[in-house]
PDB file of C-alpha atoms in Angstrom:
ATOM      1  CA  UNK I 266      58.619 -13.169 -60.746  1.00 94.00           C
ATOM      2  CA  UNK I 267      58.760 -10.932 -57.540  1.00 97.00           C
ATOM      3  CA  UNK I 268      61.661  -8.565 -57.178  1.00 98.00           C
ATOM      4  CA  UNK I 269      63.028  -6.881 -53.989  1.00 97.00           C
ATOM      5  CA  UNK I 270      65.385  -4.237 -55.176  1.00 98.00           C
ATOM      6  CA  UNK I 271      67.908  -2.215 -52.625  1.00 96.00           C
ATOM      7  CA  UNK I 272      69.710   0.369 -54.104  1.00 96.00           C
ATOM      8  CA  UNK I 273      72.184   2.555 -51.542  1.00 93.00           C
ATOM      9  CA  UNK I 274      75.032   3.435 -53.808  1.00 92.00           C
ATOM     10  CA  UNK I 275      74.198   7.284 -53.529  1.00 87.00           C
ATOM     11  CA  UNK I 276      72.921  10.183 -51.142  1.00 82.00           C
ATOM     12  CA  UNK I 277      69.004   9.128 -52.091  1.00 85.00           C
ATOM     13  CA  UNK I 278      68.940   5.284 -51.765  1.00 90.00           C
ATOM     14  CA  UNK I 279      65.873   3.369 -52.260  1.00 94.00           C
ATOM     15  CA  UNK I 280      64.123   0.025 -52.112  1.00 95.00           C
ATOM     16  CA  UNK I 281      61.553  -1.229 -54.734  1.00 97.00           C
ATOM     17  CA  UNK I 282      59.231  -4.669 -55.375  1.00 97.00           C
ATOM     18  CA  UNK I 283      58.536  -5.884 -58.537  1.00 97.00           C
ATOM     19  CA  UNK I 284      56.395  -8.253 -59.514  1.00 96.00           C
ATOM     20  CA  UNK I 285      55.436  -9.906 -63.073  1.00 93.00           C
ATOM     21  CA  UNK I 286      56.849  -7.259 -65.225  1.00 91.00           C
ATOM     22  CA  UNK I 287      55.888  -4.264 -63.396  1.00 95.00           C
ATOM     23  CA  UNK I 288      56.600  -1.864 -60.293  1.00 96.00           C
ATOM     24  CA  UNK I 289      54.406  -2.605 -57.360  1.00 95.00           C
ATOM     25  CA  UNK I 290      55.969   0.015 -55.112  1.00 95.00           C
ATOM     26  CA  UNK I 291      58.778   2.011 -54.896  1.00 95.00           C
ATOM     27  CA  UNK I 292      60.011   4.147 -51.571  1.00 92.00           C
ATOM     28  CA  UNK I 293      62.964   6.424 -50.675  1.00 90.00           C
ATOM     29  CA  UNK I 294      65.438   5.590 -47.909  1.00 87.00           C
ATOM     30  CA  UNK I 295      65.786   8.586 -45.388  1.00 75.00           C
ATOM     31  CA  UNK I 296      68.832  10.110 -46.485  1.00 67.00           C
ATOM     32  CA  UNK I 297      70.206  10.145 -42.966  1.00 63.00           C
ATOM     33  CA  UNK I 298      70.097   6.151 -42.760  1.00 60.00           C
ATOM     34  CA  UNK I 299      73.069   4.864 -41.566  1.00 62.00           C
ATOM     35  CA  UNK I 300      72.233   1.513 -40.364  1.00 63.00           C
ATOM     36  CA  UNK I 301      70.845  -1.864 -41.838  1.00 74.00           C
ATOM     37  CA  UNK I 302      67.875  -1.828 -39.368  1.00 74.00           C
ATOM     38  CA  UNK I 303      66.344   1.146 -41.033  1.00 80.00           C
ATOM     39  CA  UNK I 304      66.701  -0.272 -44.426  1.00 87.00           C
ATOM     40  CA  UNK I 305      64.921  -3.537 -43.501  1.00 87.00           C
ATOM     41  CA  UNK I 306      62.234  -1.672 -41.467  1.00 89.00           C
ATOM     42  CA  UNK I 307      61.277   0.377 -45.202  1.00 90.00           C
ATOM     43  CA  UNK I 308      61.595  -2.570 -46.805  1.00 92.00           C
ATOM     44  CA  UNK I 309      59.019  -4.047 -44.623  1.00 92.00           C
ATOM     45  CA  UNK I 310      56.948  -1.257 -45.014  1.00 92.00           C
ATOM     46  CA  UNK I 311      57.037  -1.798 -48.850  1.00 94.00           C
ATOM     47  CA  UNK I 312      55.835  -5.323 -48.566  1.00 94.00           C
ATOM     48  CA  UNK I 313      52.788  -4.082 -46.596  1.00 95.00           C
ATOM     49  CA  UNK I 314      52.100  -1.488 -48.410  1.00 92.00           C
ATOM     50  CA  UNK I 315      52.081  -3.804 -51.737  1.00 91.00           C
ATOM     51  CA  UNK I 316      50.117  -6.350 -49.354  1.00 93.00           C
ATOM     52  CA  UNK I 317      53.503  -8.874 -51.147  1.00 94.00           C
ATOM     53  CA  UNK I 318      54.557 -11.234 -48.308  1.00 94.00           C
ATOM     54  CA  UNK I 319      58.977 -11.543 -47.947  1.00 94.00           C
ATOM     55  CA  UNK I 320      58.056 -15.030 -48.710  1.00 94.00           C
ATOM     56  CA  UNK I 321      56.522 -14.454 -52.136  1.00 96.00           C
ATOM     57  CA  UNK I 322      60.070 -12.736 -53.244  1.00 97.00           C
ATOM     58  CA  UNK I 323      61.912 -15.118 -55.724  1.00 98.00           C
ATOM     59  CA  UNK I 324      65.127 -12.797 -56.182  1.00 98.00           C
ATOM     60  CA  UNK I 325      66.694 -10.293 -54.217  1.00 98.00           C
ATOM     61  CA  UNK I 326      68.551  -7.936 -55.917  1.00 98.00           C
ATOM     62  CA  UNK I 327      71.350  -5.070 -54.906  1.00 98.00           C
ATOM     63  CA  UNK I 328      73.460  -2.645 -56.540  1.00 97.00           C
ATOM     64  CA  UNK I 329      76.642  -3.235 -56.687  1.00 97.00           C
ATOM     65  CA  UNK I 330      77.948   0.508 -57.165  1.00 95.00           C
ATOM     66  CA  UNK I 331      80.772   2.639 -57.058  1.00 96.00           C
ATOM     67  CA  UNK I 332      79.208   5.071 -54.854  1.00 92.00           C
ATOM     68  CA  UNK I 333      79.069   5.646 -51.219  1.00 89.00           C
ATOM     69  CA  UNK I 334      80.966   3.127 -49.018  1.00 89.00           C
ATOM     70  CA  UNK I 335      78.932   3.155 -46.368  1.00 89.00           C
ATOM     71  CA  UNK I 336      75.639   3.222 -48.285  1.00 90.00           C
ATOM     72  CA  UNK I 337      77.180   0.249 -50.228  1.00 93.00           C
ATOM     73  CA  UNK I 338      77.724  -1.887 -47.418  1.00 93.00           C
ATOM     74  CA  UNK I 339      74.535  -1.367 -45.331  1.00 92.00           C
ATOM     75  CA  UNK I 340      72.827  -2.185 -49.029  1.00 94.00           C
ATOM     76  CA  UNK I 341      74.932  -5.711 -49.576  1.00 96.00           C
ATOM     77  CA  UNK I 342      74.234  -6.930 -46.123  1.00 94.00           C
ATOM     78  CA  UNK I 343      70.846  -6.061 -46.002  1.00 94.00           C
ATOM     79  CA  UNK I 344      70.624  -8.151 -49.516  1.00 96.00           C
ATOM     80  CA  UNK I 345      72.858 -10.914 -48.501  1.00 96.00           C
ATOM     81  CA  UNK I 346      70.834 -11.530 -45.259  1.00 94.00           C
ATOM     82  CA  UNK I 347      67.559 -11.042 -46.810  1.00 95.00           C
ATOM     83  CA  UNK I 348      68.322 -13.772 -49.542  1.00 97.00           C
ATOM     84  CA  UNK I 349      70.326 -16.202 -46.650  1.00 97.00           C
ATOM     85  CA  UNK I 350      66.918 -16.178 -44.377  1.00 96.00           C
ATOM     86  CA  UNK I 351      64.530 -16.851 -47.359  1.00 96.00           C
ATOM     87  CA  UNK I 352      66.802 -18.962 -49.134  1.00 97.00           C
ATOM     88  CA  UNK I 353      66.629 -17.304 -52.369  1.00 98.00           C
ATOM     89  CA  UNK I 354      69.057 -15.974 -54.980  1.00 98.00           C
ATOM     90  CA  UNK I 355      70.801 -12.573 -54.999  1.00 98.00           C
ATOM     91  CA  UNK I 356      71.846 -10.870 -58.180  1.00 98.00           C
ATOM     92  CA  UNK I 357      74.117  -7.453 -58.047  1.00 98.00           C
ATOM     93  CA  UNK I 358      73.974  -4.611 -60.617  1.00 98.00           C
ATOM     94  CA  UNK I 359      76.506  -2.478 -61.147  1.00 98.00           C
ATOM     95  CA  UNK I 360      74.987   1.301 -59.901  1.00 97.00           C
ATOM     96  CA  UNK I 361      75.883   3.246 -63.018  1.00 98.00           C
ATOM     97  CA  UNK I 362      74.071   0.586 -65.460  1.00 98.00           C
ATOM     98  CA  UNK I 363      71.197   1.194 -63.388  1.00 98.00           C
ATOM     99  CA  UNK I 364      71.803   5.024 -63.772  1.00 98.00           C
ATOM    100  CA  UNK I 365      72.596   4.634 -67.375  1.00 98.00           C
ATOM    101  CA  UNK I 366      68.475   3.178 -67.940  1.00 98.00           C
ATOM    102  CA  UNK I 367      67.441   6.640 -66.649  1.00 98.00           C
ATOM    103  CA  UNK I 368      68.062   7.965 -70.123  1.00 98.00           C
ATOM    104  CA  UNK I 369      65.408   8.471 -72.486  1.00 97.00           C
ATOM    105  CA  UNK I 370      64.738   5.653 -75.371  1.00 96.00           C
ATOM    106  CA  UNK I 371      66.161   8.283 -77.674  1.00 96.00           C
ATOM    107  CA  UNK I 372      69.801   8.522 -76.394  1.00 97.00           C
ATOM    108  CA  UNK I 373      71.615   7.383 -78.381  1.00 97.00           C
ATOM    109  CA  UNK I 374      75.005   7.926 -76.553  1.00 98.00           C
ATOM    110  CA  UNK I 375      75.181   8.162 -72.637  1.00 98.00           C
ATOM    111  CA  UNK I 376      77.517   8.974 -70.459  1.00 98.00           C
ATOM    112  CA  UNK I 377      77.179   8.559 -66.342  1.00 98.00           C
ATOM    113  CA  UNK I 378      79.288  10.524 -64.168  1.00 98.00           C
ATOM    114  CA  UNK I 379      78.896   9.883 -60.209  1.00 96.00           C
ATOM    115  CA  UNK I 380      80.714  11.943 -57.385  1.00 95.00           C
ATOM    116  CA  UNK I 381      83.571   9.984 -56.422  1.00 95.00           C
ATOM    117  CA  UNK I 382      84.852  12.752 -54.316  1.00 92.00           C
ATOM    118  CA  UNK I 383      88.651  14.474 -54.439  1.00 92.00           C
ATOM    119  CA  UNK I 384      87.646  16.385 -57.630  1.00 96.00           C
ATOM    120  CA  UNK I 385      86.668  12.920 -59.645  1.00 97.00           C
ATOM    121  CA  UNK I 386      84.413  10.874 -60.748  1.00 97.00           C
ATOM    122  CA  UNK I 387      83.063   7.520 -61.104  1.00 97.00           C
ATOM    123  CA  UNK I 388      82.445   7.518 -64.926  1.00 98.00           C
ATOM    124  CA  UNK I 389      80.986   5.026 -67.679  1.00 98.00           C
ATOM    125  CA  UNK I 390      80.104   5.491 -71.411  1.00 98.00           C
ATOM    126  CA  UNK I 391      77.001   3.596 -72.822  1.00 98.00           C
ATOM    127  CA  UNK I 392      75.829   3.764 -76.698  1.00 98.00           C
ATOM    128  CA  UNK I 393      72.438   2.063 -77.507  1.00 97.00           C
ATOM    129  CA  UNK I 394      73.028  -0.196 -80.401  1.00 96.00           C
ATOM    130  CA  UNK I 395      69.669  -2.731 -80.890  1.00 94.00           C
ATOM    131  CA  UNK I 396      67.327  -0.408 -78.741  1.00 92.00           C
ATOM    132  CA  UNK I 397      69.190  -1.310 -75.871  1.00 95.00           C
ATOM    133  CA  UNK I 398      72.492   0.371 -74.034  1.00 97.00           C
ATOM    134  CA  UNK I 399      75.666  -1.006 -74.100  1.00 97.00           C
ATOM    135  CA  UNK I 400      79.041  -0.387 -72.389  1.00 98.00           C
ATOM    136  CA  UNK I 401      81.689   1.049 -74.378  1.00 98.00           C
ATOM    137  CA  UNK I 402      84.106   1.993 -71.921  1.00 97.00           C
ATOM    138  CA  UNK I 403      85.199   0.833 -68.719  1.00 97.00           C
ATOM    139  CA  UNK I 404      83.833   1.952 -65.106  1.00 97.00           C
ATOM    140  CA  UNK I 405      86.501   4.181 -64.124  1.00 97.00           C
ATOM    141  CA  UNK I 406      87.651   6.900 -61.935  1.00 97.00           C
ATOM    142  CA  UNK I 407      88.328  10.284 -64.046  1.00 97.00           C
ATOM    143  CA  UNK I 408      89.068  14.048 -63.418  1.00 97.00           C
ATOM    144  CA  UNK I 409      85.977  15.802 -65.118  1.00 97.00           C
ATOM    145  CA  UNK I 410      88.271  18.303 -67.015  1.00 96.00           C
ATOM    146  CA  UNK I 411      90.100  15.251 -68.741  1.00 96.00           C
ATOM    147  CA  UNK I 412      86.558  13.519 -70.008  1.00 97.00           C
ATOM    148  CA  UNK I 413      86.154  13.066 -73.576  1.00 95.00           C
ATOM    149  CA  UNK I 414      82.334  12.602 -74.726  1.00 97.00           C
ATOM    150  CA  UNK I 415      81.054  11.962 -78.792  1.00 96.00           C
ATOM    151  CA  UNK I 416      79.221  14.523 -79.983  1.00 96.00           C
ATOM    152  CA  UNK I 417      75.463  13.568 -79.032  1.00 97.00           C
ATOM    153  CA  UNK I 418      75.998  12.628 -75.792  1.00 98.00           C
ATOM    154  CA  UNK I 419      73.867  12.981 -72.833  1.00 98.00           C
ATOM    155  CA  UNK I 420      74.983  12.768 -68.978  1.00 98.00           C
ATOM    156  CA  UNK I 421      73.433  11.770 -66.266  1.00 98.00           C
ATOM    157  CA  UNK I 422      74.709  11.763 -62.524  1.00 97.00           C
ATOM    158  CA  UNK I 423      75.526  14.268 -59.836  1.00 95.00           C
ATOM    159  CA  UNK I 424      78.765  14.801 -61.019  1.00 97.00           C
ATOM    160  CA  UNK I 425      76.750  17.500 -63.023  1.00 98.00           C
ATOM    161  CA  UNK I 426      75.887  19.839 -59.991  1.00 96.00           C
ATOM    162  CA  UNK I 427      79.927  19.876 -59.206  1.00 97.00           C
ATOM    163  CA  UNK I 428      81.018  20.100 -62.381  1.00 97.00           C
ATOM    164  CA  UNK I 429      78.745  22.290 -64.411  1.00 96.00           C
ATOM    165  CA  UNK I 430      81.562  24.371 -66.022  1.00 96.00           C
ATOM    166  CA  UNK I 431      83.859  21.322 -67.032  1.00 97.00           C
ATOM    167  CA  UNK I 432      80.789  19.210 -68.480  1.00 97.00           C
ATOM    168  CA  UNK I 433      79.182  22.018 -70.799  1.00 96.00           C
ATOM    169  CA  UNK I 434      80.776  21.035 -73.782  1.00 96.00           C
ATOM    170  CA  UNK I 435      79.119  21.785 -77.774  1.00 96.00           C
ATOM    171  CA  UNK I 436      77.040  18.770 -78.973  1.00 96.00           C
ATOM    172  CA  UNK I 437      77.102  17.482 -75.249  1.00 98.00           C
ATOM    173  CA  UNK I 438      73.853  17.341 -73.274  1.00 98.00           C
ATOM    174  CA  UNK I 439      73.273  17.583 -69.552  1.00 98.00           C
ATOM    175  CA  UNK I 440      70.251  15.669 -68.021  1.00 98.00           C
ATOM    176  CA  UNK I 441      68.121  17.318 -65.673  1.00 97.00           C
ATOM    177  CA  UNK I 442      68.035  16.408 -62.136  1.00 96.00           C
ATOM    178  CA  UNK I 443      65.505  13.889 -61.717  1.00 95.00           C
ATOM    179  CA  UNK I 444      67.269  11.679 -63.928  1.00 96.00           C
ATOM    180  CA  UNK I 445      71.199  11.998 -61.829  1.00 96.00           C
ATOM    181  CA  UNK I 446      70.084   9.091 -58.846  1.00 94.00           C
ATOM    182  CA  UNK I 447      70.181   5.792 -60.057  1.00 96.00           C
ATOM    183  CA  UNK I 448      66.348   3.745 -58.387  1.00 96.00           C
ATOM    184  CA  UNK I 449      65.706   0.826 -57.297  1.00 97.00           C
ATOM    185  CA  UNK I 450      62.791  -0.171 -59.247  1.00 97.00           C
ATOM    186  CA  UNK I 451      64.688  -0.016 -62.548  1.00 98.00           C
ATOM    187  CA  UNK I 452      67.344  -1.868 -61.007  1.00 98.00           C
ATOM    188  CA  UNK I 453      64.499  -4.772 -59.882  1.00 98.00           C
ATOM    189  CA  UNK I 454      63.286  -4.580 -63.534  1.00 97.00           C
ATOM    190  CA  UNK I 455      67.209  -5.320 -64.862  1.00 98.00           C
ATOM    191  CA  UNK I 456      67.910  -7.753 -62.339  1.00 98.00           C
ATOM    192  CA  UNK I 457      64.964  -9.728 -63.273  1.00 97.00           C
ATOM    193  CA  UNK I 458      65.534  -9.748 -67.191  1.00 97.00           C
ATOM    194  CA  UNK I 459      68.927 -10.576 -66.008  1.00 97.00           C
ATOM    195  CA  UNK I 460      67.955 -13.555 -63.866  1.00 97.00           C
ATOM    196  CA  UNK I 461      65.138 -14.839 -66.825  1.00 96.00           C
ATOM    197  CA  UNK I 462      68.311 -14.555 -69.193  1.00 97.00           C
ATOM    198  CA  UNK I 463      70.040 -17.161 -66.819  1.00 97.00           C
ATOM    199  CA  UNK I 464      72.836 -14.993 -65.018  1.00 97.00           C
ATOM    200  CA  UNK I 465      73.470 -16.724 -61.626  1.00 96.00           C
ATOM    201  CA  UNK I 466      75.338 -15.649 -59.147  1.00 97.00           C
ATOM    202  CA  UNK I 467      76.929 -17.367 -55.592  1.00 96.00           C
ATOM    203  CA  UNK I 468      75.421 -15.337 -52.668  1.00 95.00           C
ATOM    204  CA  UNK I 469      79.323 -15.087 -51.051  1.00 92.00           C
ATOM    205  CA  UNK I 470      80.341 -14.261 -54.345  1.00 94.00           C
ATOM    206  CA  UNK I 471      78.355 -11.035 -54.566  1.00 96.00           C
ATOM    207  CA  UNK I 472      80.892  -7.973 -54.263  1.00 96.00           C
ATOM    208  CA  UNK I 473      80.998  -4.215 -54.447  1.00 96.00           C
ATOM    209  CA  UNK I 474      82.745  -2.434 -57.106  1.00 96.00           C
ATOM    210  CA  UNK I 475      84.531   0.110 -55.391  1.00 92.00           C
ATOM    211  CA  UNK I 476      87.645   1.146 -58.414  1.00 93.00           C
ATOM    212  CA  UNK I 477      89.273   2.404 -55.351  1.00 80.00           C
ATOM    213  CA  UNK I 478      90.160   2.147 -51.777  1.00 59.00           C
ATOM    214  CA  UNK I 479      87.812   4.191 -49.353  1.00 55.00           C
ATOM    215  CA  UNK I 480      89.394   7.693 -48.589  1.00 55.00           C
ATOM    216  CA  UNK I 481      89.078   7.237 -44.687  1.00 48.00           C
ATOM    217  CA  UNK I 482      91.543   4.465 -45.415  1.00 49.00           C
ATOM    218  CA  UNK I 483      93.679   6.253 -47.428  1.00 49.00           C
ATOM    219  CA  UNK I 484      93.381   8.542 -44.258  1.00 44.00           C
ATOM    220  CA  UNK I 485      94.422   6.670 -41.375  1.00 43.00           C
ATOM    221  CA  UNK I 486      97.129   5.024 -43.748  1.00 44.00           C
ATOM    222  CA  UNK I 487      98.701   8.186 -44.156  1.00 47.00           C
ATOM    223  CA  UNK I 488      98.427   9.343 -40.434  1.00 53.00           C
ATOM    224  CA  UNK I 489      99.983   6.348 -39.321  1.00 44.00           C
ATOM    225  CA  UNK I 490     102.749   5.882 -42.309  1.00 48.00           C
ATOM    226  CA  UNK I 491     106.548   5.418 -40.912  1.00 42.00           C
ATOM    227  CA  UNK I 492     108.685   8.119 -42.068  1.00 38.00           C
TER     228      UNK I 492
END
């Protein structure tokens, strides 16, 4: 099975291929990319560089987040269109799953913590039961400060450069940086166990999990509210 992966849910997206079990290439998105044309020109590069022709792809997969709204969107129409033109299935991920795999086989207890801006975060707790990690909370929108985590616990996500002080906690561990950005190739490695396992899903039918209105929204609401 060959994977194209497109993952744009934080500052540092990226876009992977995968092929028959295994990463075949893997590059970063510019962090100033702010339109779909610059996503599909890297992801063109990728195939190139892999020498793996669009047309060999049998899935294309996206993440889903929370994370960045704008990153978010460029990601899910890049995917959608991708999959529409070579008529093949999309599959979306859900960002902090994909951030939760970052974690070494050891951890036994997990929790991801994103920056969901106004002092919050977009959180998720994970314990590995089987070998593999499972949800044990909801994804939700928290104040750090108010966080609860089981002693044993490691986190993972930027939330941990803004919050140092109200994630040090006894018996919690914080992850070190190069495991807080969720990739793309681990999310083309999920997406196709996923797919093998026989999830489906309808290409319109693909959203974004966003827990929350955008804030520029929430900004022009206010602005233009009637008193």
């Amino acid at each position: 099975m060959v994977v194209l992966a497109i993952e744009t849910s934080s500052r540092l997206g990226s876009v992977a291929l995968w092929r028959d079990g295994g990463l075949v290439g893997e590059r970063a998105l510019p962090q100033s990319m702010n339109h779909g044309a610059l996503l599909f020109t890297e992801a063109q590069q990728l195939h190139a560089e892999a020498g793996v022709p669009a047309s060999a792809l049998d899935l294309v997969a996206v993440s889903l987040g929370p994370g960045s709204y704008t990153g978010l969107r460029i990601g899910l129409t890049a995917a959608r269109t991708a999959a529409f033109v070579l008529q093949r299935p999309l599959l979306g991920v859900p960002s902090l799953d994909v951030l939760a795999e970052n974690a070494p086989a050891d951890a036994a207890r997990v929790a991801v913590l994103l920056d969901a801006k106004r002092g919050q975060v977009y959180a998720c707790g994970y314990e590995r039961r089987g070998g593999r990690l499972e949800r044990v909370t909801p994804y939700h929108v928290a104040w750090p400060e108010a966080l609860e985590f089981r002693e044993g616990t490691l986190v993972l996500g930027d939330a941990i450069l803004l919050y140092p002080g109200e994630l040090t906690r006894p018996g919690v561990a914080l992850a070190a940086p190069d495991l807080w950005v969720p990739r793309a190739g681990v999310l083309a490695q999920m997406a196709a166990q996923q797919f093998a396992a026989g999830e489906r899903q309808e290409l319109h039918a693909v959203e974004i999990i966003y827990l929350r209105r955008p804030e520029a929204e929430e900004v022009w609401e206010r602005r233009h509210r009637k008193l």
